[in-house]
Every structure is written in structure tokens, then in C-alpha cells.
């Protein structure tokens, strides 16, 4: 299991949030990997399938990449820490629906 912790103070560019929105929704960020990196991912996933002895599994490059994405979705936990004060939080929730639809929201109040 891996946790990615991202707070609103780390937002240097709103495009970061678009990538996080895609991660939350699909488990993938489009165009994140170069062709050689993607080929390496596909090779490693083929090795994982052999290691786990998953017979009757499609070994096409697309199927291997989808297997990788399913593993990312299973093992990556994203924690977003944002202050609800101000218009930025409201605007971000409107623009990035996965921050509501694909998250569990915990509201913390003063101790």
C-alpha cells in the first residue's frame, strides 16, 4: 500500500489538481509515461502475471497496461488535505468532480 498525501499548500499550478482528478477517476494520468517507460511497465506486468500464475490472462499490451492500472487503483491511496475556507475550495470541487464522487470526505473541526 502506498499513500500520496497532497495538501492545498502544495498547489503550485491548478494542472496538478487535474492530474489528481484523473488519478481519482481512472487510476491513470494521460501522457504521463513516455513510450519506453510504458513498454517497461508492460514487460513488468507480464512478469507479475507469470509469477502469480494467472493463466487464461490476455497478454496484449493494452491488457497488461490495464492490469497495471488496476494494481495502481488497488494499492495507491490518495489523501487530499484542503481547507474549506474561501472560494478556492468551492471552485475546485465544481471543476473537479472526482474530488467529490471518488473520495470519502472527513470534516475535521477544532479540537
mmCIF file with all atom_site columns, C-alpha atoms in Angstrom:
data_model
loop_
_atom_site.group_PDB
_atom_site.id
_atom_site.type_symbol
_atom_site.label_atom_id
_atom_site.label_alt_id
_atom_site.label_comp_id
_atom_site.label_asym_id
_atom_site.label_entity_id
_atom_site.label_seq_id
_atom_site.pdbx_PDB_ins_code
_atom_site.Cartn_x
_atom_site.Cartn_y
_atom_site.Cartn_z
_atom_site.occupancy
_atom_site.B_iso_or_equiv
_atom_site.pdbx_formal_charge
_atom_site.auth_seq_id
_atom_site.auth_comp_id
_atom_site.auth_asym_id
_atom_site.auth_atom_id
_atom_site.pdbx_PDB_model_num
ATOM 1   C CA . UNK A 1 1   ? 0.000   0.000   0.000   1.00 0.00 ? 1   UNK A CA 1
ATOM 2   C CA . UNK A 1 2   ? 1.212   3.495   -0.836  1.00 0.00 ? 2   UNK A CA 1
ATOM 3   C CA . UNK A 1 3   ? -0.210  6.817   0.337   1.00 0.00 ? 3   UNK A CA 1
ATOM 4   C CA . UNK A 1 4   ? 0.080   10.013  -1.671  1.00 0.00 ? 4   UNK A CA 1
ATOM 5   C CA . UNK A 1 5   ? -0.571  12.984  0.623   1.00 0.00 ? 5   UNK A CA 1
ATOM 6   C CA . UNK A 1 6   ? -1.328  16.268  -1.111  1.00 0.00 ? 6   UNK A CA 1
ATOM 7   C CA . UNK A 1 7   ? -2.354  19.447  0.691   1.00 0.00 ? 7   UNK A CA 1
ATOM 8   C CA . UNK A 1 8   ? -3.706  22.676  -0.705  1.00 0.00 ? 8   UNK A CA 1
ATOM 9   C CA . UNK A 1 9   ? -0.492  24.476  0.303   1.00 0.00 ? 9   UNK A CA 1
ATOM 10  C CA . UNK A 1 10  ? 1.385   22.315  -2.249  1.00 0.00 ? 10  UNK A CA 1
ATOM 11  C CA . UNK A 1 11  ? -0.684  23.504  -5.214  1.00 0.00 ? 11  UNK A CA 1
ATOM 12  C CA . UNK A 1 12  ? 1.703   25.489  -7.390  1.00 0.00 ? 12  UNK A CA 1
ATOM 13  C CA . UNK A 1 13  ? -0.330  25.003  -10.550 1.00 0.00 ? 13  UNK A CA 1
ATOM 14  C CA . UNK A 1 14  ? -4.004  24.080  -10.914 1.00 0.00 ? 14  UNK A CA 1
ATOM 15  C CA . UNK A 1 15  ? -2.958  21.460  -13.504 1.00 0.00 ? 15  UNK A CA 1
ATOM 16  C CA . UNK A 1 16  ? -1.737  19.342  -10.554 1.00 0.00 ? 16  UNK A CA 1
ATOM 17  C CA . UNK A 1 17  ? -5.345  19.051  -9.445  1.00 0.00 ? 17  UNK A CA 1
ATOM 18  C CA . UNK A 1 18  ? -6.463  17.989  -12.915 1.00 0.00 ? 18  UNK A CA 1
ATOM 19  C CA . UNK A 1 19  ? -3.951  15.132  -12.767 1.00 0.00 ? 19  UNK A CA 1
ATOM 20  C CA . UNK A 1 20  ? -5.163  14.149  -9.307  1.00 0.00 ? 20  UNK A CA 1
ATOM 21  C CA . UNK A 1 21  ? -8.744  14.286  -10.575 1.00 0.00 ? 21  UNK A CA 1
ATOM 22  C CA . UNK A 1 22  ? -7.804  11.826  -13.343 1.00 0.00 ? 22  UNK A CA 1
ATOM 23  C CA . UNK A 1 23  ? -5.998  9.565   -10.843 1.00 0.00 ? 23  UNK A CA 1
ATOM 24  C CA . UNK A 1 24  ? -9.057  9.508   -8.629  1.00 0.00 ? 24  UNK A CA 1
ATOM 25  C CA . UNK A 1 25  ? -11.393 8.796   -11.514 1.00 0.00 ? 25  UNK A CA 1
ATOM 26  C CA . UNK A 1 26  ? -9.447  6.350   -13.683 1.00 0.00 ? 26  UNK A CA 1
ATOM 27  C CA . UNK A 1 27  ? -6.227  5.482   -11.849 1.00 0.00 ? 27  UNK A CA 1
ATOM 28  C CA . UNK A 1 28  ? -4.209  6.893   -14.748 1.00 0.00 ? 28  UNK A CA 1
ATOM 29  C CA . UNK A 1 29  ? -2.817  10.239  -15.857 1.00 0.00 ? 29  UNK A CA 1
ATOM 30  C CA . UNK A 1 30  ? -2.883  10.580  -19.662 1.00 0.00 ? 30  UNK A CA 1
ATOM 31  C CA . UNK A 1 31  ? 0.513   11.015  -21.323 1.00 0.00 ? 31  UNK A CA 1
ATOM 32  C CA . UNK A 1 32  ? 2.364   10.526  -18.040 1.00 0.00 ? 32  UNK A CA 1
ATOM 33  C CA . UNK A 1 33  ? 4.702   7.842   -19.379 1.00 0.00 ? 33  UNK A CA 1
ATOM 34  C CA . UNK A 1 34  ? 6.992   8.021   -22.367 1.00 0.00 ? 34  UNK A CA 1
ATOM 35  C CA . UNK A 1 35  ? 6.783   5.126   -24.840 1.00 0.00 ? 35  UNK A CA 1
ATOM 36  C CA . UNK A 1 36  ? 9.871   3.383   -23.407 1.00 0.00 ? 36  UNK A CA 1
ATOM 37  C CA . UNK A 1 37  ? 8.553   3.715   -19.838 1.00 0.00 ? 37  UNK A CA 1
ATOM 38  C CA . UNK A 1 38  ? 5.199   2.303   -20.870 1.00 0.00 ? 38  UNK A CA 1
ATOM 39  C CA . UNK A 1 39  ? 6.930   -0.626  -22.592 1.00 0.00 ? 39  UNK A CA 1
ATOM 40  C CA . UNK A 1 40  ? 8.845   -1.330  -19.369 1.00 0.00 ? 40  UNK A CA 1
ATOM 41  C CA . UNK A 1 41  ? 5.589   -1.262  -17.372 1.00 0.00 ? 41  UNK A CA 1
ATOM 42  C CA . UNK A 1 42  ? 4.031   -3.738  -19.804 1.00 0.00 ? 42  UNK A CA 1
ATOM 43  C CA . UNK A 1 43  ? 7.045   -6.059  -19.514 1.00 0.00 ? 43  UNK A CA 1
ATOM 44  C CA . UNK A 1 44  ? 6.971   -5.926  -15.718 1.00 0.00 ? 44  UNK A CA 1
ATOM 45  C CA . UNK A 1 45  ? 3.242   -6.649  -15.593 1.00 0.00 ? 45  UNK A CA 1
ATOM 46  C CA . UNK A 1 46  ? 3.762   -9.669  -17.863 1.00 0.00 ? 46  UNK A CA 1
ATOM 47  C CA . UNK A 1 47  ? 6.366   -10.895 -15.356 1.00 0.00 ? 47  UNK A CA 1
ATOM 48  C CA . UNK A 1 48  ? 3.914   -10.344 -12.479 1.00 0.00 ? 48  UNK A CA 1
ATOM 49  C CA . UNK A 1 49  ? 1.249   -12.363 -14.277 1.00 0.00 ? 49  UNK A CA 1
ATOM 50  C CA . UNK A 1 50  ? 3.732   -15.211 -14.833 1.00 0.00 ? 50  UNK A CA 1
ATOM 51  C CA . UNK A 1 51  ? 4.843   -15.018 -11.196 1.00 0.00 ? 51  UNK A CA 1
ATOM 52  C CA . UNK A 1 52  ? 1.262   -15.136 -9.919  1.00 0.00 ? 52  UNK A CA 1
ATOM 53  C CA . UNK A 1 53  ? 0.485   -17.952 -12.357 1.00 0.00 ? 53  UNK A CA 1
ATOM 54  C CA . UNK A 1 54  ? -2.555  -16.196 -13.761 1.00 0.00 ? 54  UNK A CA 1
ATOM 55  C CA . UNK A 1 55  ? -3.278  -18.388 -16.736 1.00 0.00 ? 55  UNK A CA 1
ATOM 56  C CA . UNK A 1 56  ? -6.041  -17.529 -19.192 1.00 0.00 ? 56  UNK A CA 1
ATOM 57  C CA . UNK A 1 57  ? -4.990  -13.882 -18.947 1.00 0.00 ? 57  UNK A CA 1
ATOM 58  C CA . UNK A 1 58  ? -4.801  -11.705 -22.036 1.00 0.00 ? 58  UNK A CA 1
ATOM 59  C CA . UNK A 1 59  ? -1.163  -10.675 -22.523 1.00 0.00 ? 59  UNK A CA 1
ATOM 60  C CA . UNK A 1 60  ? -1.709  -7.973  -25.106 1.00 0.00 ? 60  UNK A CA 1
ATOM 61  C CA . UNK A 1 61  ? -0.010  -4.632  -24.356 1.00 0.00 ? 61  UNK A CA 1
ATOM 62  C CA . UNK A 1 62  ? -3.370  -2.978  -23.670 1.00 0.00 ? 62  UNK A CA 1
ATOM 63  C CA . UNK A 1 63  ? -4.398  -5.730  -21.260 1.00 0.00 ? 63  UNK A CA 1
ATOM 64  C CA . UNK A 1 64  ? -1.038  -5.505  -19.460 1.00 0.00 ? 64  UNK A CA 1
ATOM 65  C CA . UNK A 1 65  ? -1.385  -1.750  -19.086 1.00 0.00 ? 65  UNK A CA 1
ATOM 66  C CA . UNK A 1 66  ? -4.946  -2.148  -17.797 1.00 0.00 ? 66  UNK A CA 1
ATOM 67  C CA . UNK A 1 67  ? -3.647  -4.727  -15.304 1.00 0.00 ? 67  UNK A CA 1
ATOM 68  C CA . UNK A 1 68  ? -1.095  -2.124  -14.162 1.00 0.00 ? 68  UNK A CA 1
ATOM 69  C CA . UNK A 1 69  ? -3.835  0.498   -13.750 1.00 0.00 ? 69  UNK A CA 1
ATOM 70  C CA . UNK A 1 70  ? -5.940  -1.923  -11.724 1.00 0.00 ? 70  UNK A CA 1
ATOM 71  C CA . UNK A 1 71  ? -2.969  -2.536  -9.417  1.00 0.00 ? 71  UNK A CA 1
ATOM 72  C CA . UNK A 1 72  ? -2.437  1.222   -9.040  1.00 0.00 ? 72  UNK A CA 1
ATOM 73  C CA . UNK A 1 73  ? -6.092  1.674   -8.117  1.00 0.00 ? 73  UNK A CA 1
ATOM 74  C CA . UNK A 1 74  ? -5.856  -1.151  -5.607  1.00 0.00 ? 74  UNK A CA 1
ATOM 75  C CA . UNK A 1 75  ? -2.625  -0.102  -3.899  1.00 0.00 ? 75  UNK A CA 1
ATOM 76  C CA . UNK A 1 76  ? -2.466  3.714   -4.168  1.00 0.00 ? 76  UNK A CA 1
ATOM 77  C CA . UNK A 1 77  ? -4.375  5.726   -1.586  1.00 0.00 ? 77  UNK A CA 1
ATOM 78  C CA . UNK A 1 78  ? -4.655  9.454   -2.196  1.00 0.00 ? 78  UNK A CA 1
ATOM 79  C CA . UNK A 1 79  ? -5.121  11.756  0.775   1.00 0.00 ? 79  UNK A CA 1
ATOM 80  C CA . UNK A 1 80  ? -6.113  15.328  -0.005  1.00 0.00 ? 80  UNK A CA 1
ATOM 81  C CA . UNK A 1 81  ? -5.867  17.847  2.821   1.00 0.00 ? 81  UNK A CA 1
ATOM 82  C CA . UNK A 1 82  ? -7.643  21.087  1.970   1.00 0.00 ? 82  UNK A CA 1
ATOM 83  C CA . UNK A 1 83  ? -9.064  23.955  3.895   1.00 0.00 ? 83  UNK A CA 1
ATOM 84  C CA . UNK A 1 84  ? -12.758 24.558  3.175   1.00 0.00 ? 84  UNK A CA 1
ATOM 85  C CA . UNK A 1 85  ? -12.348 28.268  3.883   1.00 0.00 ? 85  UNK A CA 1
ATOM 86  C CA . UNK A 1 86  ? -12.573 30.567  0.888   1.00 0.00 ? 86  UNK A CA 1
ATOM 87  C CA . UNK A 1 87  ? -13.735 30.344  -2.700  1.00 0.00 ? 87  UNK A CA 1
ATOM 88  C CA . UNK A 1 88  ? -10.808 28.227  -3.963  1.00 0.00 ? 88  UNK A CA 1
ATOM 89  C CA . UNK A 1 89  ? -12.103 25.061  -2.331  1.00 0.00 ? 89  UNK A CA 1
ATOM 90  C CA . UNK A 1 90  ? -15.637 25.543  -3.719  1.00 0.00 ? 90  UNK A CA 1
ATOM 91  C CA . UNK A 1 91  ? -14.323 26.354  -7.199  1.00 0.00 ? 91  UNK A CA 1
ATOM 92  C CA . UNK A 1 92  ? -12.063 23.285  -7.221  1.00 0.00 ? 92  UNK A CA 1
ATOM 93  C CA . UNK A 1 93  ? -14.902 20.992  -6.213  1.00 0.00 ? 93  UNK A CA 1
ATOM 94  C CA . UNK A 1 94  ? -17.043 22.330  -9.060  1.00 0.00 ? 94  UNK A CA 1
ATOM 95  C CA . UNK A 1 95  ? -14.280 21.964  -11.646 1.00 0.00 ? 95  UNK A CA 1
ATOM 96  C CA . UNK A 1 96  ? -13.011 18.570  -10.464 1.00 0.00 ? 96  UNK A CA 1
ATOM 97  C CA . UNK A 1 97  ? -15.993 16.305  -9.746  1.00 0.00 ? 97  UNK A CA 1
ATOM 98  C CA . UNK A 1 98  ? -13.866 13.276  -8.820  1.00 0.00 ? 98  UNK A CA 1
ATOM 99  C CA . UNK A 1 99  ? -12.844 15.097  -5.659  1.00 0.00 ? 99  UNK A CA 1
ATOM 100 C CA . UNK A 1 100 ? -16.416 14.523  -4.504  1.00 0.00 ? 100 UNK A CA 1
ATOM 101 C CA . UNK A 1 101 ? -17.527 11.419  -6.406  1.00 0.00 ? 101 UNK A CA 1
ATOM 102 C CA . UNK A 1 102 ? -14.407 9.304   -5.844  1.00 0.00 ? 102 UNK A CA 1
ATOM 103 C CA . UNK A 1 103 ? -13.474 10.390  -2.312  1.00 0.00 ? 103 UNK A CA 1
ATOM 104 C CA . UNK A 1 104 ? -14.564 9.924   1.243   1.00 0.00 ? 104 UNK A CA 1
ATOM 105 C CA . UNK A 1 105 ? -14.759 13.345  2.850   1.00 0.00 ? 105 UNK A CA 1
ATOM 106 C CA . UNK A 1 106 ? -13.806 13.701  6.501   1.00 0.00 ? 106 UNK A CA 1
ATOM 107 C CA . UNK A 1 107 ? -14.541 17.091  8.021   1.00 0.00 ? 107 UNK A CA 1
ATOM 108 C CA . UNK A 1 108 ? -12.295 17.942  10.953  1.00 0.00 ? 108 UNK A CA 1
ATOM 109 C CA . UNK A 1 109 ? -13.139 20.700  13.378  1.00 0.00 ? 109 UNK A CA 1
ATOM 110 C CA . UNK A 1 110 ? -11.076 22.408  16.061  1.00 0.00 ? 110 UNK A CA 1
ATOM 111 C CA . UNK A 1 111 ? -10.127 20.160  18.969  1.00 0.00 ? 111 UNK A CA 1
#
